[in-house]
Short mmCIF file of C-alpha atoms in Angstrom, two decimals:
data_model
loop_
_atom_site.label_atom_id
_atom_site.label_comp_id
_atom_site.label_asym_id
_atom_site.label_seq_id
_atom_site.Cartn_x
_atom_site.Cartn_y
_atom_site.Cartn_z
CA MET A 19 -46.53 19.91 -12.69
CA THR A 20 -43.66 21.22 -14.80
CA LEU A 21 -40.55 19.11 -15.26
CA ALA A 22 -38.46 21.48 -13.12
CA ILE A 23 -40.83 21.35 -10.15
CA ALA A 24 -41.26 17.59 -10.44
CA SER A 25 -37.49 17.10 -10.55
CA THR A 26 -37.16 19.23 -7.42
CA ARG A 27 -39.43 16.79 -5.59
CA VAL A 28 -37.15 13.89 -6.53
CA PHE A 29 -34.14 15.93 -5.46
CA ARG A 30 -35.81 16.69 -2.14
CA ARG A 31 -36.46 13.03 -1.50
CA ASN A 32 -32.74 12.29 -1.93
CA TRP A 33 -31.90 15.22 0.32
CA LEU A 34 -34.15 13.92 3.11
CA VAL A 35 -32.38 10.55 3.02
CA TYR A 36 -28.93 12.13 2.78
CA ARG A 37 -29.53 14.55 5.66
CA ARG A 38 -28.73 11.78 8.12
CA LEU A 39 -25.45 10.88 6.43
CA TRP A 40 -24.05 14.15 5.13
CA HIS A 41 -21.46 14.70 7.87
CA ARG A 42 -19.86 11.35 7.16
CA SER A 43 -19.90 12.01 3.43
CA ILE A 44 -18.18 15.38 3.87
CA ALA A 45 -15.64 13.87 6.31
CA PHE A 46 -14.68 11.23 3.76
CA GLY A 47 -14.78 13.96 1.12
CA PHE A 48 -11.90 15.65 3.00
CA LEU A 49 -10.09 12.49 3.98
CA GLN A 50 -9.92 10.81 0.59
CA PRO A 51 -8.14 13.63 -1.32
CA LEU A 52 -5.92 14.23 1.69
CA MET A 53 -4.80 10.59 1.71
CA PHE A 54 -4.40 10.30 -2.04
CA LEU A 55 -2.44 13.54 -2.28
CA THR A 56 -0.10 12.61 0.56
CA ALA A 57 0.44 9.06 -0.65
CA MET A 58 0.49 9.36 -4.40
CA GLY A 59 1.41 13.04 -4.73
CA VAL A 60 4.04 13.38 -2.04
CA GLY A 61 5.11 9.71 -2.08
CA ILE A 62 5.49 9.12 -5.79
CA GLY A 63 6.47 12.78 -6.18
CA SER A 64 9.53 12.13 -3.99
CA LEU A 65 10.76 9.62 -6.59
CA ILE A 66 10.50 12.13 -9.41
CA GLY A 67 13.58 14.29 -9.80
CA ALA A 68 13.65 17.92 -10.94
CA GLN A 69 14.71 17.04 -14.51
CA GLN A 70 11.88 14.53 -14.82
CA GLN A 71 9.34 17.28 -14.03
CA ASP A 72 9.35 18.26 -17.69
CA ALA A 73 7.13 15.26 -18.36
CA PHE A 74 4.54 16.93 -16.12
CA GLY A 75 4.60 20.31 -17.87
CA GLY A 76 7.24 21.55 -15.45
CA PHE A 77 4.90 21.23 -12.45
CA PRO A 78 5.83 19.28 -9.30
CA TYR A 79 4.15 15.88 -9.44
CA LEU A 80 1.89 16.64 -6.46
CA HIS A 81 0.54 19.73 -8.23
CA TRP A 82 0.08 17.92 -11.50
CA LEU A 83 -1.72 14.98 -9.84
CA GLY A 84 -4.11 16.96 -7.59
CA PRO A 85 -6.55 18.26 -10.20
CA GLY A 86 -6.42 14.91 -12.01
CA LEU A 87 -7.61 13.20 -8.84
CA MET A 88 -10.37 15.79 -8.49
CA SER A 89 -11.70 14.85 -11.93
CA ALA A 90 -11.47 11.16 -11.13
CA MET A 91 -13.41 11.75 -7.89
CA ALA A 92 -16.26 13.26 -9.92
CA MET A 93 -16.37 10.18 -12.14
CA GLN A 94 -16.16 7.67 -9.30
CA THR A 95 -18.80 9.33 -7.15
CA ALA A 96 -21.16 9.71 -10.10
CA THR A 97 -20.67 6.08 -11.08
CA PHE A 98 -21.29 4.79 -7.61
CA GLU A 99 -24.35 7.02 -7.07
CA SER A 100 -25.86 5.89 -10.37
CA THR A 101 -25.44 2.14 -10.03
CA TYR A 102 -26.41 0.49 -6.72
CA PRO A 103 -28.68 3.29 -5.38
CA ILE A 104 -30.53 3.56 -8.71
CA MET A 105 -30.86 -0.23 -8.93
CA ASN A 106 -32.29 -0.15 -5.45
CA LYS A 107 -34.91 2.39 -6.48
CA ILE A 108 -35.80 0.45 -9.64
CA MET A 109 -35.80 -3.08 -8.32
CA TRP A 110 -34.91 -3.88 -4.75
CA GLY A 111 -36.67 -1.07 -2.91
CA LYS A 112 -39.12 -0.28 -5.74
CA ASN A 113 -39.05 3.44 -4.86
CA TYR A 114 -39.58 4.49 -8.48
CA GLU A 115 -42.68 2.36 -8.73
CA ALA A 116 -44.13 4.25 -5.79
CA MET A 117 -42.96 7.61 -7.13
CA LEU A 118 -44.50 6.98 -10.54
CA SER A 119 -47.88 6.36 -8.98
CA THR A 120 -47.82 10.09 -8.12
CA PRO A 121 -47.91 12.90 -10.75
CA LEU A 122 -44.12 12.43 -11.26
CA SER A 123 -42.91 11.29 -14.70
CA VAL A 124 -39.90 9.17 -15.60
CA ARG A 125 -38.32 12.28 -17.09
CA SER A 126 -38.58 14.08 -13.75
CA LEU A 127 -36.99 11.07 -12.02
CA VAL A 128 -34.00 11.35 -14.35
CA GLY A 129 -33.96 15.15 -13.95
CA GLY A 130 -34.08 14.91 -10.16
CA GLU A 131 -31.38 12.25 -9.97
CA LEU A 132 -29.05 14.21 -12.26
CA ALA A 133 -29.61 17.39 -10.25
CA TRP A 134 -28.84 15.39 -7.13
CA VAL A 135 -25.58 14.03 -8.55
CA ALA A 136 -24.63 17.58 -9.59
CA PHE A 137 -25.24 18.76 -6.03
CA ARG A 138 -23.31 15.90 -4.41
CA ILE A 139 -20.34 16.35 -6.71
CA GLY A 140 -20.51 20.12 -6.37
CA THR A 141 -20.05 19.86 -2.60
CA LEU A 142 -17.33 17.21 -2.86
CA ALA A 143 -15.49 19.17 -5.56
CA ALA A 144 -15.61 22.32 -3.42
CA VAL A 145 -14.12 20.35 -0.52
CA PHE A 146 -11.50 18.91 -2.87
CA LEU A 147 -10.60 22.38 -4.09
CA LEU A 148 -10.11 23.53 -0.50
CA VAL A 149 -7.73 20.62 0.09
CA LEU A 150 -5.86 21.50 -3.12
CA ALA A 151 -5.64 25.12 -1.95
CA ALA A 152 -4.28 23.95 1.42
CA PHE A 153 -1.55 22.05 -0.42
CA GLY A 154 -0.75 25.27 -2.32
CA ILE A 155 -1.73 23.72 -5.64
CA VAL A 156 -4.34 26.28 -6.76
CA ARG A 157 -2.71 28.91 -9.00
CA SER A 158 -5.59 31.01 -10.24
CA PRO A 159 -8.92 32.35 -8.94
CA LEU A 160 -10.43 30.80 -12.07
CA ALA A 161 -9.93 27.47 -10.32
CA VAL A 162 -13.42 27.90 -8.83
CA LEU A 163 -14.67 27.07 -12.33
CA ALA A 164 -13.27 23.58 -11.80
CA VAL A 165 -16.27 22.95 -9.52
CA PRO A 166 -18.91 23.36 -12.27
CA VAL A 167 -16.71 21.36 -14.65
CA ALA A 168 -16.58 18.55 -12.09
CA MET A 169 -20.38 18.77 -11.75
CA LEU A 170 -20.78 18.51 -15.53
CA THR A 171 -18.41 15.51 -15.57
CA GLY A 172 -20.47 13.88 -12.85
CA VAL A 173 -23.75 14.50 -14.67
CA ALA A 174 -22.32 13.13 -17.94
CA PHE A 175 -21.18 9.89 -16.25
CA SER A 176 -24.30 9.64 -14.14
CA ALA A 177 -26.67 10.00 -17.10
CA CYS A 178 -24.91 7.24 -19.05
CA LEU A 179 -24.86 4.96 -16.02
CA ILE A 180 -28.52 5.49 -15.15
CA ALA A 181 -29.21 4.40 -18.74
CA PHE A 182 -27.02 1.32 -18.22
CA THR A 183 -28.55 0.50 -14.83
CA ALA A 184 -32.05 0.69 -16.32
CA THR A 185 -31.14 -2.28 -18.55
CA GLN A 186 -29.72 -4.49 -15.78
CA ARG A 187 -31.55 -7.30 -13.98
CA ASN A 188 -28.97 -7.79 -11.20
CA ASP A 189 -25.84 -6.09 -9.88
CA VAL A 190 -23.32 -8.39 -11.60
CA GLY A 191 -22.78 -5.91 -14.45
CA PHE A 192 -21.72 -3.21 -11.99
CA SER A 193 -18.55 -5.11 -11.09
CA ALA A 194 -17.69 -5.21 -14.76
CA ILE A 195 -18.35 -1.46 -15.12
CA PHE A 196 -16.15 -0.65 -12.13
CA ARG A 197 -13.33 -2.98 -13.13
CA PHE A 198 -13.35 -2.59 -16.91
CA VAL A 199 -14.53 0.99 -17.38
CA VAL A 200 -14.04 3.14 -14.30
CA ASN A 201 -10.69 1.72 -13.16
CA PRO A 202 -8.97 1.88 -16.58
CA LEU A 203 -10.30 5.42 -17.07
CA PHE A 204 -9.00 6.32 -13.60
CA LEU A 205 -5.52 5.05 -14.47
CA PHE A 206 -5.17 5.90 -18.17
CA SER A 207 -6.83 9.30 -18.64
CA GLY A 208 -3.76 11.34 -17.85
CA THR A 209 -4.64 11.35 -14.15
CA PHE A 210 -1.43 9.75 -12.85
CA PHE A 211 0.97 10.10 -15.74
CA PRO A 212 0.94 12.16 -18.94
CA LEU A 213 -0.49 10.48 -22.01
CA THR A 214 2.77 11.22 -23.81
CA GLN A 215 4.04 8.10 -22.00
CA LEU A 216 1.55 5.97 -23.93
CA PRO A 217 2.06 4.49 -27.42
CA ASP A 218 0.37 6.58 -30.17
CA ALA A 219 -2.50 4.14 -30.70
CA LEU A 220 -3.41 4.14 -27.02
CA ARG A 221 -3.14 7.91 -26.87
CA ALA A 222 -5.79 8.15 -29.57
CA VAL A 223 -8.02 5.87 -27.50
CA ALA A 224 -7.50 8.05 -24.44
CA TRP A 225 -8.55 11.10 -26.46
CA ALA A 226 -11.85 9.39 -27.21
CA THR A 227 -12.65 8.67 -23.55
CA PRO A 228 -14.54 11.11 -21.34
CA LEU A 229 -12.38 11.39 -18.23
CA PHE A 230 -9.45 12.65 -20.27
CA HIS A 231 -11.43 15.76 -21.26
CA ALA A 232 -12.47 16.45 -17.69
CA VAL A 233 -8.86 16.06 -16.49
CA GLU A 234 -7.59 18.49 -19.14
CA LEU A 235 -10.15 21.14 -18.25
CA ILE A 236 -9.87 20.85 -14.48
CA ARG A 237 -6.08 20.67 -14.50
CA GLY A 238 -5.92 23.67 -16.83
CA LEU A 239 -8.19 25.71 -14.56
CA VAL A 240 -6.48 24.79 -11.28
CA LEU A 241 -2.90 25.14 -12.53
CA ASP A 242 -3.72 28.19 -14.69
CA SER A 243 -2.40 26.36 -17.76
CA LEU A 244 -5.61 26.03 -19.77
CA ASP A 245 -5.09 25.66 -23.51
CA LEU A 246 -7.80 27.94 -24.89
CA ALA A 247 -7.63 26.31 -28.33
CA THR A 248 -8.68 22.84 -27.10
CA ALA A 249 -10.77 23.80 -24.06
CA PRO A 250 -14.02 24.31 -26.06
CA LEU A 251 -13.57 20.83 -27.55
CA HIS A 252 -13.20 19.25 -24.12
CA LEU A 253 -16.23 21.13 -22.86
CA ALA A 254 -18.27 20.21 -25.94
CA TYR A 255 -17.39 16.52 -25.47
CA LEU A 256 -18.72 16.53 -21.89
CA LEU A 257 -21.87 18.46 -22.83
CA VAL A 258 -22.68 16.10 -25.69
CA MET A 259 -22.05 13.08 -23.47
CA ALA A 260 -24.38 14.49 -20.79
CA GLY A 261 -27.06 15.20 -23.42
CA ILE A 262 -26.91 11.75 -25.04
CA GLY A 263 -26.76 10.10 -21.62
CA ALA A 264 -29.83 11.97 -20.37
CA TYR A 265 -31.77 11.09 -23.51
CA LEU A 266 -30.86 7.39 -23.17
CA ALA A 267 -31.54 7.37 -19.42
CA ASP A 268 -35.01 8.77 -20.01
CA ARG A 269 -35.83 6.29 -22.79
CA LEU A 270 -34.40 3.19 -21.13
CA LEU A 271 -35.83 3.95 -17.72
CA LYS A 272 -39.24 4.55 -19.31
CA ARG A 273 -39.02 1.18 -21.01
CA ARG A 274 -37.88 -0.50 -17.80
CA MET A 275 -40.61 1.03 -15.63
CA ALA A 276 -43.27 0.16 -18.21
CA GLY A 277 -42.16 -3.47 -18.43
CA MET B 4 -23.99 -26.88 18.05
CA ALA B 5 -20.78 -28.35 16.82
CA ALA B 6 -20.02 -29.18 20.42
CA GLU B 7 -23.17 -31.29 20.63
CA THR B 8 -22.29 -33.28 17.54
CA THR B 9 -18.87 -34.12 18.87
CA ALA B 10 -20.22 -34.86 22.32
CA LEU B 11 -22.18 -37.71 20.76
CA ARG B 12 -18.90 -39.34 19.81
CA PRO B 13 -16.80 -39.15 22.95
CA SER B 14 -14.22 -41.54 21.49
CA ALA B 15 -13.09 -39.02 18.82
CA SER B 16 -9.65 -37.56 19.49
CA PRO B 17 -9.33 -33.74 19.38
CA LEU B 18 -7.25 -34.02 16.21
CA ALA B 19 -9.85 -36.17 14.49
CA THR B 20 -12.57 -33.70 15.56
CA ALA B 21 -10.59 -30.79 14.17
CA TRP B 22 -10.05 -32.61 10.91
CA ALA B 23 -13.73 -33.56 10.68
CA ARG B 24 -14.67 -29.91 11.12
CA LEU B 25 -12.21 -28.73 8.53
CA TRP B 26 -13.44 -31.37 6.10
CA ARG B 27 -17.06 -30.45 6.74
CA SER B 28 -16.32 -26.77 6.18
CA ARG B 29 -15.59 -27.46 2.48
CA ARG B 30 -19.38 -27.44 2.05
CA MET B 31 -19.43 -23.71 2.75
CA ALA B 32 -16.86 -23.11 0.00
CA GLN B 33 -18.81 -25.42 -2.34
CA ARG B 34 -21.94 -23.42 -1.69
CA ASN B 35 -20.16 -20.23 -2.66
CA ILE B 36 -18.81 -21.81 -5.84
CA LEU B 37 -22.35 -22.83 -6.81
CA VAL B 38 -23.64 -19.30 -6.17
CA TYR B 39 -20.86 -17.68 -8.16
CA ARG B 40 -21.33 -19.96 -11.18
CA HIS B 41 -23.61 -17.35 -12.71
CA GLN B 42 -21.62 -14.38 -11.47
CA TRP B 43 -18.11 -15.48 -12.48
CA ILE B 44 -17.47 -12.07 -14.03
CA ILE B 45 -17.34 -10.59 -10.51
CA ILE B 46 -14.53 -12.96 -9.54
CA LEU B 47 -12.72 -12.81 -12.86
CA SER B 48 -12.81 -9.01 -13.17
CA GLY B 49 -10.81 -8.82 -9.94
CA VAL B 50 -7.88 -10.43 -11.79
CA PHE B 51 -7.57 -7.33 -13.95
CA GLU B 52 -7.46 -4.74 -11.20
CA PRO B 53 -3.82 -5.27 -10.14
CA ILE B 54 -2.85 -5.69 -13.79
CA PHE B 55 -4.30 -2.27 -14.65
CA TYR B 56 -2.44 -0.76 -11.73
CA LEU B 57 0.76 -2.50 -12.79
CA VAL B 58 0.49 -1.11 -16.31
CA GLY B 59 -0.79 2.31 -15.23
CA ILE B 60 1.45 3.05 -12.27
CA GLY B 61 4.25 0.49 -12.69
CA LEU B 62 4.89 1.17 -16.37
CA GLY B 63 3.33 4.65 -16.73
CA ILE B 64 5.07 6.22 -13.75
CA GLY B 65 7.91 3.70 -14.10
CA ALA B 66 8.78 5.11 -17.53
CA ILE B 67 9.55 8.42 -15.80
CA VAL B 68 10.86 7.23 -12.43
CA ARG B 69 12.75 4.18 -13.83
CA GLU B 70 14.45 3.04 -10.63
CA VAL B 71 13.92 3.07 -6.91
CA THR B 72 16.42 2.62 -4.08
CA VAL B 73 15.19 0.26 -1.37
CA ALA B 74 16.16 0.22 2.32
CA ASP B 75 19.53 -1.54 2.01
CA GLY B 76 20.66 0.67 -0.88
CA THR B 77 19.90 -1.79 -3.68
CA VAL B 78 18.48 -0.19 -6.81
CA ILE B 79 15.63 -2.02 -8.56
CA PRO B 80 13.44 -1.11 -11.55
CA TYR B 81 10.30 0.75 -10.45
CA ALA B 82 7.92 -1.77 -12.06
CA ALA B 83 9.68 -4.64 -10.21
CA PHE B 84 9.22 -2.64 -7.02
CA VAL B 85 5.48 -2.07 -7.51
CA ALA B 86 4.48 -5.48 -8.95
CA PRO B 87 5.02 -7.63 -5.82
CA ALA B 88 3.21 -5.00 -3.73
CA LEU B 89 0.25 -5.22 -6.09
CA MET B 90 0.31 -9.00 -5.65
CA ALA B 91 -0.04 -8.45 -1.90
CA THR B 92 -2.83 -5.88 -2.31
CA ALA B 93 -4.62 -8.20 -4.74
CA ALA B 94 -4.54 -10.95 -2.11
CA MET B 95 -5.83 -8.47 0.47
CA ASN B 96 -8.61 -7.16 -1.77
CA GLY B 97 -9.76 -10.63 -2.80
CA ALA B 98 -9.98 -11.64 0.84
CA VAL B 99 -11.63 -8.52 2.26
CA PHE B 100 -14.18 -8.05 -0.52
CA GLU B 101 -15.35 -11.58 0.12
CA THR B 102 -15.34 -11.46 3.89
CA ILE B 103 -16.68 -7.92 4.30
CA PHE B 104 -19.34 -7.35 1.63
CA ASN B 105 -20.50 -10.90 1.00
CA VAL B 106 -20.34 -12.14 4.57
CA PHE B 107 -22.19 -9.02 5.73
CA PHE B 108 -24.93 -9.71 3.22
CA LYS B 109 -25.20 -13.38 4.22
CA LEU B 110 -25.13 -12.53 7.92
CA ASN B 111 -27.69 -9.73 7.90
CA TYR B 112 -29.91 -9.99 4.82
CA ALA B 113 -29.83 -13.44 3.27
CA LYS B 114 -29.60 -15.14 6.69
CA THR B 115 -27.59 -17.84 4.93
CA TYR B 116 -25.80 -18.90 8.11
CA ASP B 117 -29.02 -19.45 10.03
CA GLY B 118 -29.84 -22.01 7.36
CA VAL B 119 -26.37 -23.54 7.50
CA LEU B 120 -26.59 -23.92 11.27
CA ALA B 121 -29.63 -26.15 10.85
CA THR B 122 -27.27 -28.72 9.27
CA PRO B 123 -24.44 -30.61 11.02
CA MET B 124 -22.24 -27.54 10.33
CA GLY B 125 -21.37 -25.26 13.23
CA ILE B 126 -19.78 -21.83 13.69
CA THR B 127 -16.28 -23.24 13.23
CA GLU B 128 -17.22 -24.82 9.91
CA ILE B 129 -18.85 -21.59 8.69
CA ALA B 130 -15.82 -19.47 9.59
CA LEU B 131 -13.35 -21.97 8.13
CA GLY B 132 -15.47 -22.48 5.03
CA GLU B 133 -15.65 -18.76 4.29
CA LEU B 134 -11.93 -18.56 4.95
CA ILE B 135 -11.18 -21.35 2.48
CA TRP B 136 -13.37 -19.72 -0.15
CA ALA B 137 -11.75 -16.32 0.33
CA LEU B 138 -8.37 -18.03 0.04
CA LEU B 139 -9.36 -19.68 -3.24
CA ARG B 140 -10.40 -16.32 -4.63
CA ALA B 141 -7.24 -14.60 -3.43
CA ALA B 142 -5.11 -17.48 -4.73
CA LEU B 143 -6.56 -16.93 -8.20
CA TYR B 144 -5.55 -13.25 -8.06
CA ALA B 145 -2.08 -13.97 -6.70
CA VAL B 146 -1.31 -16.68 -9.25
CA ALA B 147 -2.63 -14.56 -12.12
CA MET B 148 -0.45 -11.68 -11.00
CA PHE B 149 2.58 -13.96 -10.70
CA LEU B 150 2.01 -15.31 -14.22
CA ILE B 151 1.90 -11.74 -15.56
CA MET B 152 5.03 -10.70 -13.68
CA LEU B 153 7.07 -13.66 -14.90
CA PRO B 154 7.20 -12.89 -18.65
CA MET B 155 7.55 -9.16 -17.92
CA GLY B 156 10.79 -9.93 -16.11
CA LEU B 157 9.48 -8.52 -12.83
CA VAL B 158 10.36 -11.59 -10.76
CA LEU B 159 14.03 -10.97 -10.06
CA SER B 160 14.86 -14.07 -8.00
CA PRO B 161 14.11 -17.82 -8.03
CA LEU B 162 12.76 -17.28 -4.51
CA GLY B 163 9.91 -15.56 -6.35
CA ILE B 164 7.96 -18.81 -6.57
CA LEU B 165 7.46 -18.52 -2.81
CA THR B 166 5.43 -15.34 -3.36
CA ILE B 167 2.42 -17.56 -4.02
CA PRO B 168 2.32 -19.23 -0.56
CA ALA B 169 3.24 -15.84 0.93
CA ALA B 170 0.25 -14.25 -0.84
CA LEU B 171 -1.94 -17.02 0.61
CA LEU B 172 -0.72 -16.15 4.09
CA VAL B 173 -1.56 -12.49 3.44
CA ALA B 174 -4.98 -13.49 2.13
CA ALA B 175 -5.65 -15.72 5.16
CA SER B 176 -4.76 -12.87 7.52
CA PHE B 177 -7.09 -10.43 5.80
CA ALA B 178 -9.87 -12.98 5.39
CA ALA B 179 -9.79 -13.61 9.15
CA ALA B 180 -9.63 -9.87 9.84
CA GLY B 181 -12.56 -9.27 7.47
CA LEU B 182 -14.64 -11.98 9.17
CA ALA B 183 -13.86 -10.49 12.57
CA GLY B 184 -14.63 -6.92 11.48
CA THR B 185 -17.83 -7.61 9.54
CA SER B 186 -19.66 -8.85 12.59
CA TYR B 187 -19.37 -5.35 14.09
CA LEU B 188 -20.97 -3.59 11.09
CA ARG B 189 -24.63 -2.61 11.45
CA THR B 190 -25.75 -1.10 8.12
CA VAL B 191 -24.44 -0.88 4.56
CA ASN B 192 -23.31 2.71 5.24
CA ASP B 193 -20.83 1.31 7.75
CA PHE B 194 -18.77 -0.16 4.89
CA ASP B 195 -17.15 3.28 4.65
CA ILE B 196 -15.33 2.57 7.88
CA PRO B 197 -13.39 -0.61 7.04
CA MET B 198 -12.93 0.37 3.39
CA GLY B 199 -12.24 4.09 3.77
CA LEU B 200 -10.40 4.10 7.08
CA VAL B 201 -8.53 0.80 6.98
CA VAL B 202 -8.18 -0.83 3.56
CA MET B 203 -7.70 2.32 1.46
CA PRO B 204 -5.10 3.99 3.73
CA MET B 205 -3.16 0.72 3.95
CA PHE B 206 -3.24 0.37 0.18
CA LEU B 207 -1.86 3.89 -0.22
CA PHE B 208 0.67 4.08 2.60
CA SER B 209 2.13 0.59 3.14
CA GLY B 210 4.98 1.04 0.71
CA THR B 211 2.97 -0.08 -2.31
CA PHE B 212 4.07 2.68 -4.69
CA PHE B 213 7.09 4.21 -2.92
CA PRO B 214 9.46 3.22 -0.08
CA ILE B 215 8.09 4.26 3.32
CA THR B 216 11.49 5.76 4.18
CA ILE B 217 10.25 9.06 2.69
CA PHE B 218 8.12 9.52 5.82
CA PRO B 219 9.37 10.76 9.22
CA GLU B 220 10.34 8.06 11.73
CA PRO B 221 7.09 7.98 13.82
CA ILE B 222 4.94 7.53 10.71
CA GLN B 223 7.24 4.74 9.50
CA VAL B 224 6.77 2.95 12.81
CA ALA B 225 2.98 3.32 12.55
CA ILE B 226 3.06 1.86 9.04
CA GLN B 227 5.17 -1.05 10.23
CA LEU B 228 2.40 -1.98 12.65
CA THR B 229 -0.06 -2.69 9.81
CA PRO B 230 -0.48 -6.16 8.31
CA LEU B 231 -0.32 -5.00 4.68
CA TYR B 232 3.13 -3.52 5.24
CA HIS B 233 4.36 -6.95 6.32
CA GLY B 234 2.57 -8.66 3.44
CA ILE B 235 4.22 -6.33 0.93
CA ASN B 236 7.59 -6.55 2.67
CA LEU B 237 7.47 -10.35 2.56
CA ILE B 238 6.30 -10.71 -1.04
CA ARG B 239 8.65 -8.00 -2.30
CA GLY B 240 11.55 -9.60 -0.44
CA LEU B 241 10.84 -12.92 -2.14
CA SER B 242 10.27 -11.61 -5.67
CA THR B 243 13.34 -9.36 -5.64
CA GLY B 244 15.56 -11.82 -3.75
CA LEU B 245 16.26 -9.24 -1.02
CA PHE B 246 14.63 -11.55 1.55
CA ASP B 247 16.67 -11.94 4.74
CA ALA B 248 16.23 -13.37 8.22
CA MET B 249 14.59 -10.13 9.46
CA ASP B 250 11.75 -10.71 7.04
CA LEU B 251 10.82 -13.82 9.00
CA LEU B 252 9.43 -11.31 11.50
CA SER B 253 6.85 -10.39 8.85
CA VAL B 254 5.88 -14.06 8.59
CA ALA B 255 5.55 -14.26 12.38
CA TYR B 256 3.50 -11.04 12.44
CA LEU B 257 1.08 -12.34 9.80
CA VAL B 258 0.68 -15.74 11.45
CA ALA B 259 -0.05 -14.11 14.83
CA PHE B 260 -2.41 -11.57 13.24
CA PHE B 261 -4.24 -14.40 11.48
CA ALA B 262 -4.64 -16.43 14.68
CA ILE B 263 -5.91 -13.48 16.73
CA CYS B 264 -8.37 -12.37 14.06
CA LEU B 265 -9.67 -15.88 13.55
CA TRP B 266 -10.28 -16.21 17.27
CA ILE B 267 -12.19 -12.90 17.37
CA ALA B 268 -14.11 -13.87 14.24
CA MET B 269 -15.32 -17.16 15.73
CA ARG B 270 -16.29 -15.57 19.02
CA GLN B 271 -18.17 -12.76 17.25
CA MET B 272 -19.93 -15.08 14.81
CA GLU B 273 -21.08 -17.18 17.71
CA ARG B 274 -22.43 -14.07 19.43
CA ARG B 275 -24.25 -12.92 16.31
CA LEU B 276 -25.68 -16.27 15.24
CA ILE B 277 -26.46 -18.17 18.42
CA LYS B 278 -28.87 -16.22 20.56
#
């Protein structure tokens, strides 16, 4: 069985489970951006005067925030999907043990899971984009490219987290990941306020973190303000992260399933 | 069960019985402390969540927004506006995480309470014990937040010290609400409902990051019916010194909400555990 076909089998397994829950997932997929945009975008936006808009590249705060939240959604969904559910398949439910007793390989497990995350985030990002369009935030037809960028972001985070999950013996580490990695990235990657508000040292740190690159790309595509000089760098960062993550996930999961 | 134990001692006054139950319920909290000894990072990491929000939103957005005008026309720095609200949400989160996720797990998977009921502890002791534990956790978050706010100059009034008991009241209300709500959940997928439809919207819309006066009147009224709004209103009133007699209504609301939720929680726990 080739890797592609084997990965499809893993994908299909996830699909069969998800089929019973998809309507709820899509409903929350609509609701969450709607709530965040009304509360943070409209609410905080109402406190930001016209002169202060310069800090946000001249865009109204709601418009500036929307694509940032879309990027953060990709990260959060990928993180959640790659911690508890993967741990369940490794340890609590032992699904992988069963799957590996078939012709499937560890590599196809990783491939299938990453394809699954790409699919989940693809649908949620499309929903998010519709909500952004309804708010009148989308300024260019190129904004549809924000969906594949969100998928890439999701895969990059997911691959790294599958690698991390493969090394864990219980779920205690996940709290630390959510609190000390995901939350700070959510708040300090230029999602809610421009990095120009940060001291220089912190700005350099933000440049080194992954969500920042996703935010820059997605915001640029949605608001039609993409900086073509830096865009390839942002894209390269996410691709490299996805590649390294997938390599580590494969190695560490192999080690875990062997031991 | 608890009724049987007390029936054996008919001489005990109701007050003494109540005290005995409360005293016995400490065992439930002790059990949780023992369990968490190896998972302290879960508890401790919660301390940082409101701090990240304070720095990210309070200072990040605050550097642009600078000031906010509250209901009576007073102008306060944006960070001093957000900080007390984050203290209230930290108390809420500490309480609901404990009473929704962990109680659900103990109720449905670990069957912890079935074991507890085989001891002299009854439903009342279990509910009170979980409540005390959730309060301890929330108290840690509230005090940590207060200690951060103090040196940052975000506590504007000496009344601010009262934000700690106020945060405990908020935590008690949400702990009781969490206990009551959890007994209705059937599977882990149901967590979406309390978290996505109740906790998250309250966090976003209860005046945490901006005054609710930006909304049309009917929405403002709807927001004022939620417990988090009153928690934030109370704690913000105390930390900024804008507290007035009207804010006592928030105290009354939270006390009543707590009592009703606790009553539902006990009744539901009894239904779920004693068949």
